Coordinates of C-alpha atoms and ligand atoms in Angstrom, one line a residue:
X1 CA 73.7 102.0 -32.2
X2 CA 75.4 100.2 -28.9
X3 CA 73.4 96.9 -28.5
X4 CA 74.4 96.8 -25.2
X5 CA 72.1 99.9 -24.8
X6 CA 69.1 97.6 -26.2
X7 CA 66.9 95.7 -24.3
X8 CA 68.5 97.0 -21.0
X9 CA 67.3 94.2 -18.0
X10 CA 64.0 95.1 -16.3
X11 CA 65.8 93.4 -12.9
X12 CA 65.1 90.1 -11.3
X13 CA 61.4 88.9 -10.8
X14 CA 59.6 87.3 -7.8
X15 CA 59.9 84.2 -10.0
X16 CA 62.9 83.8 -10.5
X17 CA 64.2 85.4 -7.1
X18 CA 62.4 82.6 -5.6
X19 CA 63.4 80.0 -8.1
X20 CA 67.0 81.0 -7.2
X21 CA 66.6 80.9 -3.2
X22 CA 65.4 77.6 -3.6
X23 CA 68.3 76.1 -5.5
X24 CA 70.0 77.7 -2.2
X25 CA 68.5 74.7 -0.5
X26 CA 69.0 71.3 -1.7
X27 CA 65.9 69.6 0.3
X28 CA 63.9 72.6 -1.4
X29 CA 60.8 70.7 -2.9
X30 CA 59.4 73.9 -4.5
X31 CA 56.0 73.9 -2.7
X32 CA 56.4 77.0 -0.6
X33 CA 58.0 78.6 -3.8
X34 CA 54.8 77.9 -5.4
X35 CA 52.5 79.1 -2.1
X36 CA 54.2 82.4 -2.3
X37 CA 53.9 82.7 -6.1
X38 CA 49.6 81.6 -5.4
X39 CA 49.9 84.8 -2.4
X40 CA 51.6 86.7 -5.2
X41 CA 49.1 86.3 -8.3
X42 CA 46.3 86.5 -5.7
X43 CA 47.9 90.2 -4.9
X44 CA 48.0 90.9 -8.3
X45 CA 44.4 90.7 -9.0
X46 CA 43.6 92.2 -5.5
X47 CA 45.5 95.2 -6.5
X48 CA 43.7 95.7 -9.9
X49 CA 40.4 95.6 -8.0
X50 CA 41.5 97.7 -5.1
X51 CA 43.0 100.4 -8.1
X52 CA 39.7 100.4 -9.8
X53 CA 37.7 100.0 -6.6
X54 CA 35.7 103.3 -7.6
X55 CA 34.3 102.3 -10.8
X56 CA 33.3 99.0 -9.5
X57 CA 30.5 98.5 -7.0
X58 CA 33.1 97.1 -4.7
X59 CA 33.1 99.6 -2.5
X60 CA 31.3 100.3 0.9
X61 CA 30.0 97.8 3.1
X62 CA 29.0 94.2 2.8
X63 CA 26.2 94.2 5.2
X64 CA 27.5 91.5 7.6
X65 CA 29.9 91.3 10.4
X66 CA 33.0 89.3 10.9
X67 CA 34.3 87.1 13.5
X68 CA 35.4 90.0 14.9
X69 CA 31.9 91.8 15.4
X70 CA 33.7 94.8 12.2
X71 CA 31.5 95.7 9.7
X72 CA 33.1 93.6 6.7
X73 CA 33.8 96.2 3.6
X74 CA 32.9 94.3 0.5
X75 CA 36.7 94.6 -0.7
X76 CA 37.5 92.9 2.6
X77 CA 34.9 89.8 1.2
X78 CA 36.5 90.0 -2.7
X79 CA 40.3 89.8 -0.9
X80 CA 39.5 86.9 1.4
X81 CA 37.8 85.1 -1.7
X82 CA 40.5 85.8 -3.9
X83 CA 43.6 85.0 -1.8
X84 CA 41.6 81.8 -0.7
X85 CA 40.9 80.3 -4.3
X86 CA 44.3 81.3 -5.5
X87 CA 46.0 79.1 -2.2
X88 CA 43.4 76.3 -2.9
X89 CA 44.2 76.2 -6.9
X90 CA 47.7 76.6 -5.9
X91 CA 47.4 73.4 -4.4
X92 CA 50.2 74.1 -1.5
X93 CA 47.8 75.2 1.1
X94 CA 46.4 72.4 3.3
X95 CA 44.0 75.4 5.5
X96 CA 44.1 79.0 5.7
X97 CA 42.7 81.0 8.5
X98 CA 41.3 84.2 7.6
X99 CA 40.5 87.4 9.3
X100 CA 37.4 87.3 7.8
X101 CA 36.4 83.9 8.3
X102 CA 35.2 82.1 12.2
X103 CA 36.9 79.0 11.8
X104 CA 39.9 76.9 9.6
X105 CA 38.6 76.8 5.9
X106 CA 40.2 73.3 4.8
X107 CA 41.7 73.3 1.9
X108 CA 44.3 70.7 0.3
X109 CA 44.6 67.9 2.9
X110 CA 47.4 66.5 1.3
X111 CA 49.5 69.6 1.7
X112 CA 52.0 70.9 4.5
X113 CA 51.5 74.6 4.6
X114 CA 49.0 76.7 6.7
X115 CA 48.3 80.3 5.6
X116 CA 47.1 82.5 8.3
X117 CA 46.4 86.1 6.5
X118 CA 44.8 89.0 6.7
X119 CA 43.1 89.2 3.1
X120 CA 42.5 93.5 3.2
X121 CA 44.4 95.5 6.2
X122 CA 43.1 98.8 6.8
X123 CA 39.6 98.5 6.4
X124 CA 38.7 101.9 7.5
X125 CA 40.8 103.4 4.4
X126 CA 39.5 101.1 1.8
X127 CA 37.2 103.9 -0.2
X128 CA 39.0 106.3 0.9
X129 CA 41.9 106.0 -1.6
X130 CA 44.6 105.2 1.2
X131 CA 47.2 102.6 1.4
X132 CA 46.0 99.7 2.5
X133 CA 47.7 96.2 2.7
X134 CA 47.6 92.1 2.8
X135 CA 49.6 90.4 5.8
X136 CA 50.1 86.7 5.5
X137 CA 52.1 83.9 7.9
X138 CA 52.9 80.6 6.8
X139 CA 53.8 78.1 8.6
X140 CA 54.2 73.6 8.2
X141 CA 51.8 71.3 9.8
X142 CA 52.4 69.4 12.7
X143 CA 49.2 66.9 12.3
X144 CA 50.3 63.8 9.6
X145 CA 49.4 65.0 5.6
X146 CA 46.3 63.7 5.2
X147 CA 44.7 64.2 7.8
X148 CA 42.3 66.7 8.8
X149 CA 44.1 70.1 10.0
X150 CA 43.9 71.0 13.4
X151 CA 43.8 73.9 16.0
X152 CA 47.5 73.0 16.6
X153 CA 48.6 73.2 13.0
X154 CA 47.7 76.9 13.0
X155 CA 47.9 78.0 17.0
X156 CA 51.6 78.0 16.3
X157 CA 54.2 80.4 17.7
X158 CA 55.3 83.6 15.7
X159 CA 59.1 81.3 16.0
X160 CA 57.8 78.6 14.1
X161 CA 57.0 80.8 10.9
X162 CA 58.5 79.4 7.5
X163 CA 57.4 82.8 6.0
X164 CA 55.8 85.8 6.4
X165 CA 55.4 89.0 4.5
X166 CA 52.6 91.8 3.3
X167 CA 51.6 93.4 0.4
X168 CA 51.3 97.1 0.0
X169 CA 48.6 98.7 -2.2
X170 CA 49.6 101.9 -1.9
X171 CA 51.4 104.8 -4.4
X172 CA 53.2 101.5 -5.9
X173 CA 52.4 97.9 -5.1
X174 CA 54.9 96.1 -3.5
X175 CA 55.3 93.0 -2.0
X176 CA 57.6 92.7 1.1
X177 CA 58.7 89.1 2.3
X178 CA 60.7 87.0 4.6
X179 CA 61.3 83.1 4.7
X180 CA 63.9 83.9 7.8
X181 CA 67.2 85.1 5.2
X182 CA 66.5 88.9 5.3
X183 CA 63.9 90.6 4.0
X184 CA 62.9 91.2 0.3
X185 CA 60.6 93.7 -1.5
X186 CA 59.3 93.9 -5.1
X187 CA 57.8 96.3 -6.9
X188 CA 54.5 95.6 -9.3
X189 CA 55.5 96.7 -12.7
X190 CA 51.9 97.2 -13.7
X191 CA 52.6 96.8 -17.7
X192 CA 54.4 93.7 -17.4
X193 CA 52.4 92.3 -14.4
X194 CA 55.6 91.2 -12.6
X195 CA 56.9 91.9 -9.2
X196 CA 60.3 92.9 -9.6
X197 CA 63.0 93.1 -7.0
X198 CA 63.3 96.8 -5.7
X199 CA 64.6 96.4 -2.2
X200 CA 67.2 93.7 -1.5
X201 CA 67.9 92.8 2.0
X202 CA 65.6 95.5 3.5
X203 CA 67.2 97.0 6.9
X204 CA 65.6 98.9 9.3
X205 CA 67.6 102.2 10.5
X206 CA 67.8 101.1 14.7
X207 CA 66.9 104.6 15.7
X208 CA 64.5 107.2 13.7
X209 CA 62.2 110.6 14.3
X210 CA 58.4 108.8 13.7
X211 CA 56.4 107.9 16.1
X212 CA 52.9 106.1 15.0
X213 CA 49.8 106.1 16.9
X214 CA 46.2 106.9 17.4
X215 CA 46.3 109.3 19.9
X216 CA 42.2 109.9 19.7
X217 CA 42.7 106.8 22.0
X218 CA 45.0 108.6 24.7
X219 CA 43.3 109.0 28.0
X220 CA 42.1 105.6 27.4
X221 CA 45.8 104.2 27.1
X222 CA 47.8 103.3 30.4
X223 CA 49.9 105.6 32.0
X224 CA 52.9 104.7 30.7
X225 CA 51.7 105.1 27.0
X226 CA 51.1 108.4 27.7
X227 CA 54.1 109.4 29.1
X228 CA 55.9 108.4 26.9
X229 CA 53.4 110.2 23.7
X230 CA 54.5 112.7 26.0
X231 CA 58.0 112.3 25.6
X232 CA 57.9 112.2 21.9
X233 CA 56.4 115.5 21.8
X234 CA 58.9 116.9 24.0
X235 CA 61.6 115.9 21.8
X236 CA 59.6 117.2 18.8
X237 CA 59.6 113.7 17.1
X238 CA 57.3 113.4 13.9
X239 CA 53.7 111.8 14.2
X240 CA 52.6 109.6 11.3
X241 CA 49.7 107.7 11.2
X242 CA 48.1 106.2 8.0
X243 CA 45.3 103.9 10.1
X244 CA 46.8 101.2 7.6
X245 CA 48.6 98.8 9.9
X246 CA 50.6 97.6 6.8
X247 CA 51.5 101.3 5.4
X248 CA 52.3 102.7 8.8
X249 CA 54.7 99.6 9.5
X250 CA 56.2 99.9 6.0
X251 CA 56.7 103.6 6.1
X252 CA 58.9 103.2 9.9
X253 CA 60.6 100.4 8.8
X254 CA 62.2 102.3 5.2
X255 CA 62.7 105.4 7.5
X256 CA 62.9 104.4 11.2
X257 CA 59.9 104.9 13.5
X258 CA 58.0 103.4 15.8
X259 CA 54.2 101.7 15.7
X260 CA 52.2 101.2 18.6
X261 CA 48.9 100.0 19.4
X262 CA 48.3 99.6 22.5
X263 CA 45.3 97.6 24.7
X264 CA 42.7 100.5 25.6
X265 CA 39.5 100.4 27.5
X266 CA 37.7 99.6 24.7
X267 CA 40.0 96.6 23.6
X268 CA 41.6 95.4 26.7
X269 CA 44.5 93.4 24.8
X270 CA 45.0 95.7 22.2
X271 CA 43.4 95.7 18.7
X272 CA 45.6 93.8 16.6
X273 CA 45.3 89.9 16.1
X274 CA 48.7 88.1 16.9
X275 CA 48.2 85.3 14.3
X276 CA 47.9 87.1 10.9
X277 CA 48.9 91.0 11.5
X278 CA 51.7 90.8 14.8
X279 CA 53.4 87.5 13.9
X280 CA 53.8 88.2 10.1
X281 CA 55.0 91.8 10.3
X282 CA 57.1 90.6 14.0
X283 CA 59.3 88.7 11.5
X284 CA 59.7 90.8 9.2
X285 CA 60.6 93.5 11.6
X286 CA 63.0 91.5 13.1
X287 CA 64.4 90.2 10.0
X288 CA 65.2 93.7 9.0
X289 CA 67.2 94.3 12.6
X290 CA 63.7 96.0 14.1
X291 CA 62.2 94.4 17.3
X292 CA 59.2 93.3 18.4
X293 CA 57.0 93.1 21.4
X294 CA 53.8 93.4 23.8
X295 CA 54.9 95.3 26.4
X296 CA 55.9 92.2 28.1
X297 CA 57.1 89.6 25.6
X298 CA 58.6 89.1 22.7
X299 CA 55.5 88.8 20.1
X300 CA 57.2 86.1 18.2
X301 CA 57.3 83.7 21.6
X302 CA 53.7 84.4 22.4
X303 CA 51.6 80.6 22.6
X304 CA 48.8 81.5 20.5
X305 CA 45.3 80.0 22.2
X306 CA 42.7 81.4 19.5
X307 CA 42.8 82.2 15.7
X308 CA 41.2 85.6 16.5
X309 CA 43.3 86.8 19.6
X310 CA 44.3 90.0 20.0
X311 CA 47.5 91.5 21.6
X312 CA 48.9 94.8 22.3
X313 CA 51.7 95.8 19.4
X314 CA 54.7 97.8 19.6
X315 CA 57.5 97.7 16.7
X316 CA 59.8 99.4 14.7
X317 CA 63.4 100.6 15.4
X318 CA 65.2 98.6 17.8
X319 CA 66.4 101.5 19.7
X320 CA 63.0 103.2 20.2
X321 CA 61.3 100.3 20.9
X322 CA 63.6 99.4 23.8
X323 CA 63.3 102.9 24.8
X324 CA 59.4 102.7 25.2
X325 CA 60.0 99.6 26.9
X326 CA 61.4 101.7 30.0
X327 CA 58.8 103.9 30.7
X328 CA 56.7 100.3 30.9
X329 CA 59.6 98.9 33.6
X330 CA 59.0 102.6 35.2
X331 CA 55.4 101.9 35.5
X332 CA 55.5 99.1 36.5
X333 CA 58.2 99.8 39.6
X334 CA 55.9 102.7 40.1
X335 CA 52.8 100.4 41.0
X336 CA 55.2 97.6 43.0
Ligands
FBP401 P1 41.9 95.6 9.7 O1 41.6 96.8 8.9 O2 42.4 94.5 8.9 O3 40.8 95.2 10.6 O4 43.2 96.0 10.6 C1 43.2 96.7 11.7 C2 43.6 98.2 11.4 O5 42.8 98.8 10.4 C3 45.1 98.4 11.1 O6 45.4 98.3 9.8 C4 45.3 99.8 11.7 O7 46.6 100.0 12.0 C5 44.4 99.9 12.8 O8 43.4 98.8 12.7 C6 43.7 101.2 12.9 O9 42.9 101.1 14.1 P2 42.3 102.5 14.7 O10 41.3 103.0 13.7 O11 41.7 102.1 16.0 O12 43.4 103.4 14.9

């Protein structure tokens, strides 16, 4: 027998990828290594909840609301607790704010990093057996260690990210990061408990053939929006649409495709909360060559003024993005 056909290499682990990015950096003093190793075991246990879901009684609703006035699914609570001990045991985290939490919860004062995250994205597919995510942003303090964290140290632009990245329950776990040097995604292999480094400097394709949307929101979208739905179908581009923010993005950014949600009627500046869903997936999107915006700005230079605002989304493939950007301009020159 060929030894060298024994104990082939399983491939490089988050661990050790991190580890190795972090000798990159000479002032490296290993405490966002260890915040994203706290997101990543956090994940972990997340996803053995979220694959058993149905023979828990995790499922359905909690019976209380969230900042947001959503109906909080009781695997929305279970995430936000989970991801929330792990950064406070982690011991890396000075405050996280949460999607499903009104204000900053305080954590480590003593610490640099703030987590802004979305603990369970795509709440409407949760018992429904469909891919559903976590989206986290991390960024340093500007308030002195020490001290108590304030509004400033998390009302920070999308530019002043250290890291951002998401994790993907879906057909495979995987966890999909940036700390601003490309774009990285591991794979959980489930009987080691290890993510393991699947998709190296992740690109996304400028151009593609997906265009993702809910269109049950169409006549209440602004003209523009619907010209250019229009335009898609006309060109007989492919609709996707998971109703998994995290999926859908994931999905158009392996294949080339564009996401958009835009504001509506019945959420006049969009859906989508700029801290800890646009800014997070923004860098990532742009890390991988994709682009992101509002219809007016780049997402990533938007000042922040609440931990719960909202903005309008639209990202994906450079190329289509811009392109939807025009029938904006031609709106706009149509009203001026
Ligand atoms: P949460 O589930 O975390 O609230 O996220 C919002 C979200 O579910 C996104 O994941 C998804 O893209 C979008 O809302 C779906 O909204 P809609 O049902 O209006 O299309």
């Amino acid at each position: 027998m060929n030894k060298s056909k024994l104990g082939l290499p399983i491939g490089t682990t988050l661990d050790r990828f991190i580890k190795q990015k972090e000798d990159e950096f000479s002032s490296a003093t290993g405490e966002l290594s260890q915040l994203l190793r706290d997101i990543a075991l956090a994940g972990k246990i997340v996803n053995k909840e979220v694959n058993k879901s149905g023979l828990l009684d995790i499922t359905g609703g909690f019976g209380e609301k969230n900042v947001q006035g959503e109906d909080q699914q009781k695997l929305d609570v279970v995430a936000d607790i989970r991801f929330t001990r792990a950064l406070k045991n982690g011991g890396m985290t000075c405050a996280v704010v949460s999607e499903e939490e009104q204000e900053i919860i305080h954590l480590n004062p003593n610490c640099r990093y703030v987590v802004a995250i979305d603990p369970l994205d795509g709440s409407s597919n949760i018992d429904v057996n469909v891919s559903i995510g976590t989206i986290f942003s991390i960024y340093k303090r500007i308030s002195p260690v020490g001290g108590p964290v304030q509004e400033e140290d998390v009302l920070q632009k999308g530019t002043e990210q250290v890291a951002a990245g998401y994790i993907l329950y879906g057909s495979s776990t995987m966890l999909v990061y940036t700390t601003g040097r490309g774009v990285h995604g591991f794979t959980l292999e489930p009987s080691i408990g290890e993510f393991v480094l699947s998709h190296d400097h992740m690109t996304c394709p400028t151009d593609g053939n997906i265009y993702s949307i809910n269109e049950g929101n169409y006549f209440s979208f602004d003209e523009w929006v619907r010209e250019y739905i229009d335009d898609c179908k006309k060109k007989g581009m492919t609709a996707r649409y998971i109703g998994s923010l995290v999926a859908d993005f994931h999905r158009n950014m392996m294949k080339g495709g564009i996401y958009l949600y835009p504001n509506t009627e019945k959420a006049p500046n969009g859906k989508l909360r700029l801290l800890y869903e646009c800014n997070a997936l923004a860098f990532i999107a742009e890390q991988s060559g994709g682009v992101a915006t509002n219809g007016k700005e780049r997402i990533m230079d938007i000042q922040p003024t609440a931990f719960h605002q909202r903005s309008p989304l639209y990202l994906g493939s450079s190329k289509m993005v811009d392109y939807a950007m025009t029938f904006v301009k031609a709106d706009i020159s149509d009203v001026s």
